[in-house]
């Protein structure tokens, strides 16, 4: 029991002889070093377990600094923060292209096809039946999240993207910007005309 107390650094008792005093000092020092090492290892493990969250918080902090420096209105700042939280919830803060870069081309093909093949094959003019073509399309897909009431495309702007809807509802508004002309649900696509004519 005395040895354990010395190792934890809680006992101030000394030995009755000089060698016992030396042993008590060595045990106390060893206990302190082991305790410090244990705490350091625990902190290191926790940091590694949540490294993505730490990186995400760093991005949020840089955005907050930027918005403060540019004197961005509070309402817009709040929407930016909501978007960052949505991005964290939907993507975990990680860059999918970077993560897929860790594996071989063969495994990358299987992972990307697992993630988006069904979505791409739901578009008739992309579903050619050739798996290689579908893989080529899947490879260039980039996940993107939008908040409610975000304008994904605005009439008249130059468009160079086509969107495949995986989750949520997209409302297409009329010229007045209020009337809902059509609502798109998961599996729908839009923006393909912009790819042909470079305008929305």
C-alpha positions as MATLAB code, in Angstrom:
seq = 'XXXXXXXXXXXXXXXXXXXXXXXXXXXXXXXXXXXXXXXXXXXXXXXXXXXXXXXXXXXXXXXXXXXXXXXXXXXXXXXXXXXXXXXXXXXXXXXXXXXXXXXXXXXXXXXXXXXXXXXXXXXXXXXXXXXXXXXXXXXXXXXXXXXXXXXXXXXXXXXXXXXXXXXXXXXXXXXXXXXXXXXXXXXXXXXXXXXXXXXX';
ca = [
       0.000    0.000    0.000;
       2.854    2.388    0.837;
       4.476    1.710   -2.544;
       1.207    2.512   -4.374;
       0.796    5.715   -2.377;
       4.329    6.757   -3.270;
       3.684    6.029   -6.972;
       0.580    8.235   -6.898;
       2.417   10.966   -5.023;
      -0.078   11.108   -2.140;
       2.063    9.900    0.741;
       4.636   12.173    2.327;
       6.007    9.470    4.633;
       9.727    8.880    4.701;
      11.722    5.810    5.459;
      13.475    5.154    8.725;
      16.894    4.830    7.079;
      18.755    6.743    4.390;
      18.297    4.041    1.674;
      14.564    4.008    2.422;
      14.454    7.797    2.025;
      16.183    7.477   -1.358;
      13.703    4.772   -2.398;
      10.794    6.979   -1.310;
      12.104    9.870   -3.435;
      12.646    7.604   -6.458;
       9.127    6.162   -6.114;
       7.583    9.632   -5.831;
       9.457   10.895   -8.887;
       8.580    7.770  -10.862;
       4.929    8.162   -9.910;
       4.901   11.780  -11.061;
       6.534   10.918  -14.383;
       4.174    7.992  -15.020;
       1.136   10.087  -14.102;
       2.224   12.905  -16.459;
       2.882   10.407  -19.260;
      -0.539    8.828  -18.745;
      -2.268   12.218  -18.992;
      -0.259   13.133  -22.119;
      -1.169    9.841  -23.834;
      -4.871   10.308  -22.995;
      -4.878   13.852  -24.406;
      -3.070   12.669  -27.536;
      -5.607    9.865  -28.098;
      -8.531   12.250  -27.640;
      -7.014   14.726  -30.094;
      -6.458   12.005  -32.705;
      -9.982   10.661  -32.253;
     -11.444   14.086  -32.965;
      -8.866   15.484  -35.378;
     -11.536   16.197  -38.017;
     -13.614   18.167  -35.525;
     -10.558   20.219  -34.535;
      -9.858   20.981  -38.208;
     -13.507   21.934  -38.715;
     -13.406   24.284  -35.716;
     -10.290   25.881  -37.201;
     -12.166   26.531  -40.454;
     -15.062   28.069  -38.528;
     -12.668   30.276  -36.576;
     -11.022   31.527  -39.783;
     -14.442   32.262  -41.264;
     -15.464   34.163  -38.119;
     -12.255   36.200  -38.325;
     -12.875   36.956  -42.006;
     -16.499   37.994  -41.404;
     -15.487   40.212  -38.506;
     -12.768   41.886  -40.554;
     -15.181   42.455  -43.466;
     -17.963   43.645  -41.126;
     -20.410   41.064  -42.501;
     -24.024   41.628  -41.275;
     -25.067   39.440  -38.333;
     -27.844   37.690  -40.289;
     -25.402   36.602  -43.000;
     -22.863   35.500  -40.381;
     -25.534   33.291  -38.814;
     -26.325   31.696  -42.189;
     -22.629   30.991  -42.756;
     -22.411   29.289  -39.352;
     -25.551   27.258  -40.091;
     -24.029   26.163  -43.388;
     -20.798   25.083  -41.708;
     -22.776   23.050  -39.173;
     -24.824   21.487  -41.997;
     -21.630   20.631  -43.844;
     -20.220   19.016  -40.705;
     -23.406   16.989  -40.197;
     -23.578   15.832  -43.823;
     -19.906   15.337  -44.677;
     -18.184   15.058  -41.304;
     -15.877   17.900  -42.182;
     -13.697   15.712  -44.370;
     -12.816   16.289  -48.008;
     -14.120   13.263  -49.886;
     -11.602   13.604  -52.717;
      -8.747   13.754  -50.222;
      -9.996   10.706  -48.326;
     -10.484    8.671  -51.507;
      -6.968    9.613  -52.543;
      -5.672    7.311  -49.773;
      -6.748    4.153  -51.601;
      -5.892    2.529  -54.926;
      -7.710    3.409  -58.146;
      -9.522    0.080  -58.031;
     -10.847    0.638  -54.501;
     -11.602    4.287  -55.309;
     -13.752    3.096  -58.228;
     -15.697    0.724  -55.975;
     -16.204    3.336  -53.267;
     -17.333    6.090  -55.641;
     -19.666    3.722  -57.486;
     -21.153    2.635  -54.169;
     -21.740    6.275  -53.226;
     -23.288    7.610  -56.419;
     -23.886    4.973  -59.109;
     -27.608    4.737  -58.324;
     -27.931    8.525  -58.493;
     -26.193    8.756  -61.874;
     -28.070    5.812  -63.373;
     -31.315    7.599  -62.463;
     -30.531   10.179  -65.169;
     -31.546    8.640  -68.536;
     -28.943   10.370  -70.720;
     -26.151    9.407  -68.293;
     -27.282    5.804  -67.912;
     -25.628    4.475  -71.054;
     -25.153    1.010  -69.619;
     -21.371    1.272  -69.895;
     -19.963    0.997  -66.391;
     -16.763    2.806  -67.387;
     -18.732    5.862  -68.555;
     -20.817    5.924  -65.372;
     -17.614    5.711  -63.328;
     -16.174    8.658  -65.279;
     -19.262   10.716  -64.410;
     -19.241    9.623  -60.764;
     -15.584   10.616  -60.469;
     -16.288   14.268  -61.284;
     -19.253   14.592  -58.929;
     -18.665   16.966  -56.040;
     -20.898   16.849  -52.939;
     -22.470   20.185  -52.088;
     -24.904   21.191  -49.341;
     -27.352   24.096  -49.347;
     -29.395   25.760  -46.631;
     -33.136   26.249  -46.865;
     -33.983   29.268  -49.083;
     -30.511   29.273  -50.689;
     -30.488   30.254  -54.368;
     -28.706   27.415  -56.137;
     -29.099   29.001  -59.563;
     -30.430   32.417  -60.604;
     -32.025   33.072  -64.013;
     -29.604   34.789  -66.347;
     -26.377   33.860  -64.626;
     -23.769   31.826  -66.469;
     -24.156   28.193  -65.489;
     -21.512   25.513  -65.882;
     -22.864   22.876  -63.509;
     -25.484   20.197  -63.460;
     -26.962   19.084  -60.141;
     -28.156   15.631  -59.069;
     -30.423   15.836  -56.041;
     -29.628   13.246  -53.383;
     -31.571   14.657  -50.408;
     -34.094   17.411  -49.788;
     -36.461   19.400  -52.015;
     -35.550   22.026  -54.618;
     -38.197   24.555  -55.675;
     -38.004   26.117  -59.131;
     -39.439   29.643  -58.937;
     -41.170   31.656  -61.642;
     -40.021   35.049  -62.990;
     -41.525   36.823  -59.968;
     -39.160   34.902  -57.661;
     -42.068   33.775  -55.462;
     -44.326   31.406  -57.411;
     -43.190   27.769  -57.235;
     -43.283   26.390  -60.774;
     -42.019   22.918  -59.886;
     -40.641   21.041  -56.892;
     -37.857   18.516  -57.392;
     -37.394   15.569  -55.049;
     -34.431   13.214  -54.458;
     -33.335   11.490  -57.654;
     -34.161   14.525  -59.817;
     -31.584   16.582  -61.723;
     -31.356   20.111  -63.069;
     -28.850   22.390  -64.774;
     -28.205   20.140  -67.771;
     -29.329   22.923  -70.147;
     -26.703   25.223  -68.673;
     -24.037   22.717  -69.692;
     -25.211   22.965  -73.311;
     -25.828   26.709  -73.551;
     -23.658   28.203  -70.753;
     -26.633   30.014  -69.249;
     -29.524   29.212  -66.933;
];
